mmCIF file of C-alpha atoms in Angstrom:
data_model
loop_
_atom_site.group_PDB
_atom_site.id
_atom_site.type_symbol
_atom_site.label_atom_id
_atom_site.label_comp_id
_atom_site.label_asym_id
_atom_site.label_seq_id
_atom_site.Cartn_x
_atom_site.Cartn_y
_atom_site.Cartn_z
ATOM 1 C CA ILE A 1 -10.981 -14.367 -10.674
ATOM 2 C CA GLN A 2 -14.198 -16.287 -11.060
ATOM 3 C CA ILE A 3 -14.201 -19.710 -12.663
ATOM 4 C CA PHE A 4 -17.364 -21.702 -13.363
ATOM 5 C CA TYR A 5 -16.820 -25.262 -14.557
ATOM 6 C CA LEU A 6 -19.602 -27.619 -15.577
ATOM 7 C CA GLU A 7 -18.905 -31.295 -16.252
ATOM 8 C CA ARG A 8 -21.660 -32.919 -18.317
ATOM 9 C CA HIS A 9 -20.140 -36.386 -18.864
ATOM 10 C CA ALA A 10 -19.611 -38.100 -22.188
ATOM 11 C CA GLY A 11 -16.565 -35.894 -22.800
ATOM 12 C CA VAL A 12 -18.557 -32.646 -22.796
ATOM 13 C CA SER A 13 -17.804 -29.792 -20.407
ATOM 14 C CA ASN A 14 -18.067 -26.012 -20.197
ATOM 15 C CA CYS A 15 -15.718 -23.548 -18.530
ATOM 16 C CA LEU A 16 -16.416 -19.825 -18.071
ATOM 17 C CA MET A 17 -13.663 -17.540 -16.713
ATOM 18 C CA ARG A 18 -13.901 -13.872 -15.765
ATOM 19 C CA PHE A 19 -11.059 -11.774 -14.467
ATOM 20 C CA ASN A 20 -10.160 -8.161 -13.993
ATOM 21 C CA LEU A 21 -6.382 -7.916 -13.717
ATOM 22 C CA PRO A 22 -4.716 -4.544 -14.223
ATOM 23 C CA MET A 23 -2.448 -4.295 -17.244
ATOM 24 C CA VAL A 24 1.067 -2.993 -16.576
ATOM 25 C CA PRO A 25 2.464 -1.357 -19.724
ATOM 26 C CA SER A 26 5.769 -2.422 -21.216
ATOM 27 C CA ASP A 27 8.579 0.087 -21.827
ATOM 28 C CA ALA A 28 7.598 1.976 -18.695
ATOM 29 C CA VAL A 29 8.913 2.767 -15.244
ATOM 30 C CA ASN A 30 6.633 1.043 -12.729
ATOM 31 C CA ILE A 31 6.842 1.827 -9.018
ATOM 32 C CA SER A 32 4.905 -0.359 -6.579
ATOM 33 C CA LYS A 33 4.277 -0.036 -2.828
ATOM 34 C CA ASN A 34 3.470 -2.968 -0.543
ATOM 35 C CA LEU A 35 3.148 -3.417 3.213
ATOM 36 C CA VAL A 36 3.842 -6.756 4.898
ATOM 37 C CA ASN A 37 4.296 -7.984 8.454
ATOM 38 C CA GLN A 38 7.690 -8.880 9.958
ATOM 39 C CA ASP A 39 7.493 -12.358 8.405
ATOM 40 C CA GLY A 40 6.935 -10.971 4.906
ATOM 41 C CA LYS A 41 3.250 -11.958 4.741
ATOM 42 C CA ASP A 42 0.538 -9.617 3.488
ATOM 43 C CA LEU A 43 -1.315 -7.718 6.183
ATOM 44 C CA SER A 44 -4.934 -8.687 6.721
ATOM 45 C CA VAL A 45 -5.792 -5.020 7.268
ATOM 46 C CA THR A 46 -3.624 -2.311 5.768
ATOM 47 C CA PRO A 47 -3.536 1.268 7.013
ATOM 48 C CA ASP A 48 -4.903 3.972 4.727
ATOM 49 C CA VAL A 49 -1.608 5.837 4.468
ATOM 50 C CA ASN A 50 -0.119 7.882 1.641
ATOM 51 C CA TYR A 51 3.520 7.154 0.776
ATOM 52 C CA THR A 52 5.419 9.864 -1.092
ATOM 53 C CA PHE A 53 7.895 9.105 -3.894
ATOM 54 C CA THR A 54 9.986 11.154 -6.303
ATOM 55 C CA LEU A 55 11.114 9.947 -9.742
ATOM 56 C CA TYR A 56 14.397 11.356 -11.058
ATOM 57 C CA THR A 57 15.664 11.162 -14.646
ATOM 58 C CA ALA A 58 19.016 12.029 -16.192
ATOM 59 C CA GLU A 59 19.038 15.252 -18.170
ATOM 60 C CA ASP A 60 21.528 16.671 -20.646
ATOM 61 C CA ASN A 61 24.204 18.746 -18.949
ATOM 62 C CA ASP A 62 25.571 21.492 -21.198
ATOM 63 C CA ASP A 63 28.239 22.574 -18.692
ATOM 64 C CA ASN A 64 30.095 19.297 -18.367
ATOM 65 C CA VAL A 65 29.664 16.438 -20.837
ATOM 66 C CA ASN A 66 30.949 13.800 -18.387
ATOM 67 C CA ALA A 67 28.648 14.694 -15.483
ATOM 68 C CA THR A 68 25.100 13.370 -15.259
ATOM 69 C CA VAL A 69 22.509 15.676 -13.756
ATOM 70 C CA PHE A 70 19.316 14.147 -12.380
ATOM 71 C CA THR A 71 16.141 16.180 -12.057
ATOM 72 C CA ALA A 72 12.772 15.339 -10.557
ATOM 73 C CA LYS A 73 10.020 14.663 -13.096
ATOM 74 C CA ALA A 74 7.755 17.616 -12.259
ATOM 75 C CA ASN A 75 4.196 17.771 -13.672
ATOM 76 C CA THR A 76 4.625 14.385 -15.392
ATOM 77 C CA SER A 77 1.655 12.143 -16.136
ATOM 78 C CA TYR A 78 1.433 8.613 -14.795
ATOM 79 C CA THR A 79 -1.240 5.954 -14.368
ATOM 80 C CA VAL A 80 -2.146 4.434 -11.004
ATOM 81 C CA ILE A 81 -3.410 0.849 -10.832
ATOM 82 C CA GLY A 82 -3.992 -1.620 -7.994
ATOM 83 C CA ARG A 83 -6.380 -2.391 -5.135
ATOM 84 C CA GLY A 84 -8.677 0.595 -4.675
ATOM 85 C CA ALA A 85 -6.554 2.812 -6.934
ATOM 86 C CA PRO A 86 -8.238 5.525 -9.017
ATOM 87 C CA ASN A 87 -7.116 3.757 -12.269
ATOM 88 C CA ASP A 88 -6.746 7.019 -14.129
ATOM 89 C CA ILE A 89 -4.080 9.496 -15.162
ATOM 90 C CA GLN A 90 -2.426 11.477 -12.362
ATOM 91 C CA PHE A 91 0.346 14.098 -12.421
ATOM 92 C CA THR A 92 3.412 14.569 -10.239
ATOM 93 C CA ASP A 93 3.542 17.864 -8.364
ATOM 94 C CA GLU A 94 5.922 20.759 -9.117
ATOM 95 C CA ASN A 95 8.665 18.979 -7.121
ATOM 96 C CA GLY A 96 8.207 15.669 -8.937
ATOM 97 C CA ARG A 97 6.484 13.982 -5.999
ATOM 98 C CA PHE A 98 3.623 11.494 -6.259
ATOM 99 C CA VAL A 99 1.676 9.396 -3.768
ATOM 100 C CA LEU A 100 1.017 5.654 -3.564
ATOM 101 C CA LYS A 101 -0.909 3.509 -1.097
ATOM 102 C CA ASP A 102 -0.399 -0.137 -0.199
ATOM 103 C CA GLY A 103 -0.899 -2.331 -3.272
ATOM 104 C CA TRP A 104 -0.750 0.516 -5.794
ATOM 105 C CA ILE A 105 1.491 0.777 -8.854
ATOM 106 C CA ALA A 106 2.453 4.049 -10.557
ATOM 107 C CA SER A 107 3.335 3.570 -14.220
ATOM 108 C CA PHE A 108 5.288 6.251 -16.084
ATOM 109 C CA SER A 109 5.177 5.516 -19.826
ATOM 110 C CA ASP A 110 6.359 8.821 -21.335
ATOM 111 C CA ILE A 111 10.043 8.443 -20.425
ATOM 112 C CA PRO A 112 12.261 7.915 -23.482
ATOM 113 C CA ARG A 113 14.183 4.659 -23.822
ATOM 114 C CA PHE A 114 17.789 4.594 -22.581
ATOM 115 C CA THR A 115 17.082 7.332 -20.025
ATOM 116 C CA GLU A 116 18.688 6.745 -16.631
ATOM 117 C CA VAL A 117 16.190 6.847 -13.757
ATOM 118 C CA TYR A 118 16.013 6.339 -10.013
ATOM 119 C CA VAL A 119 13.292 6.660 -7.351
ATOM 120 C CA VAL A 120 13.331 7.984 -3.777
ATOM 121 C CA GLU A 121 10.697 7.202 -1.144
ATOM 122 C CA SER A 122 10.304 9.867 1.542
ATOM 123 C CA GLU A 123 9.821 8.961 5.175
ATOM 124 C CA PRO A 124 6.125 8.575 5.995
ATOM 125 C CA SER A 125 4.592 10.543 8.838
ATOM 126 C CA ASP A 126 1.943 7.914 9.527
ATOM 127 C CA GLY A 127 2.927 7.013 13.105
ATOM 128 C CA TYR A 128 3.390 3.318 12.294
ATOM 129 C CA ILE A 129 6.568 1.480 13.257
ATOM 130 C CA TYR A 130 8.551 -0.199 10.488
ATOM 131 C CA CYS A 131 11.321 -2.637 11.320
ATOM 132 C CA ARG A 132 12.832 -2.504 7.826
ATOM 133 C CA SER A 133 12.212 -1.619 4.195
ATOM 134 C CA THR A 134 13.417 -3.218 0.990
ATOM 135 C CA VAL A 135 13.690 -2.017 -2.584
ATOM 136 C CA SER A 136 14.053 -4.454 -5.453
ATOM 137 C CA VAL A 137 14.435 -3.858 -9.172
ATOM 138 C CA ASN A 138 12.709 -6.258 -11.562
ATOM 139 C CA LYS A 139 12.134 -8.720 -8.679
ATOM 140 C CA SER A 140 15.853 -9.095 -7.922
ATOM 141 C CA ASP A 141 18.728 -7.335 -6.170
ATOM 142 C CA ALA A 142 16.742 -6.296 -3.083
ATOM 143 C CA THR A 143 18.457 -3.562 -1.081
ATOM 144 C CA ASP A 144 17.646 -3.748 2.618
ATOM 145 C CA TYR A 145 17.170 -0.629 4.787
ATOM 146 C CA VAL A 146 16.984 -1.556 8.473
ATOM 147 C CA TYR A 147 15.152 0.885 10.741
ATOM 148 C CA GLY A 148 15.492 3.629 8.217
ATOM 149 C CA PHE A 149 13.750 5.501 5.526
ATOM 150 C CA GLN A 150 14.600 7.858 2.726
ATOM 151 C CA THR A 151 14.979 4.673 0.693
ATOM 152 C CA GLU A 152 16.279 5.124 -2.796
ATOM 153 C CA THR A 153 16.945 2.867 -5.754
ATOM 154 C CA LYS A 154 20.121 2.534 -7.746
ATOM 155 C CA VAL A 155 20.331 4.281 -11.119
ATOM 156 C CA MET A 156 18.874 2.124 -13.902
ATOM 157 C CA GLN A 157 18.753 2.626 -17.657
ATOM 158 C CA LEU A 158 15.319 2.257 -19.266
ATOM 159 C CA ASN A 159 15.903 -0.397 -21.954
ATOM 160 C CA SER A 160 12.531 -2.047 -21.393
ATOM 161 C CA SER A 161 10.203 -1.935 -18.409
ATOM 162 C CA ILE A 162 11.751 -1.259 -15.015
ATOM 163 C CA ASN A 163 9.824 -2.369 -11.946
ATOM 164 C CA PHE A 164 10.823 -0.750 -8.654
ATOM 165 C CA ASP A 165 9.175 -2.603 -5.744
ATOM 166 C CA PHE A 166 9.157 -0.833 -2.371
ATOM 167 C CA VAL A 167 8.184 -3.075 0.568
ATOM 168 C CA ASN A 168 7.789 -1.941 4.195
ATOM 169 C CA TYR A 169 7.895 -4.533 6.963
ATOM 170 C CA MET A 170 5.562 -3.353 9.715
ATOM 171 C CA GLN A 171 6.319 -4.020 13.342
ATOM 172 C CA THR A 172 3.400 -6.019 14.700
ATOM 173 C CA GLN A 173 2.033 -4.929 18.043
ATOM 174 C CA PRO A 174 1.109 -7.507 20.755
ATOM 175 C CA LEU A 175 -2.618 -7.869 21.424
#
């Protein structure tokens, strides 16, 4: 954000503001990835690592009306926004997997309302040490995973936007 303010006395002033903030669509499933240190503070330098996620949605089950079957959203379009993100439309692979980096948000807007969804993050093979991971939904109800991965969210119904926030706490190494 850039703000230029000019005070010219006698009650006259000018203010010019410029900003370039990414827009997160409403009525969408938004999945974000963030890395922090053990104290929960942003890292000054973040590793260039890909983190793999899978989005699952409830599908109709013809065999048993009472059972819910979840399937991965294969070949589904989504938009990536955030620091250094491509800011364009991407597609999940044939297994429903997609990749995020630190500070990125994947936004899936083509999922019908009232669909049940959940997200799984696969264990990274980046060589870094994580002391814990958390997953929160709409900035509340954080689930803590200590020394573990294969983190997964609870099942949520898409009534409006759902924001799944995945945070990894990196073990800091002594200098």
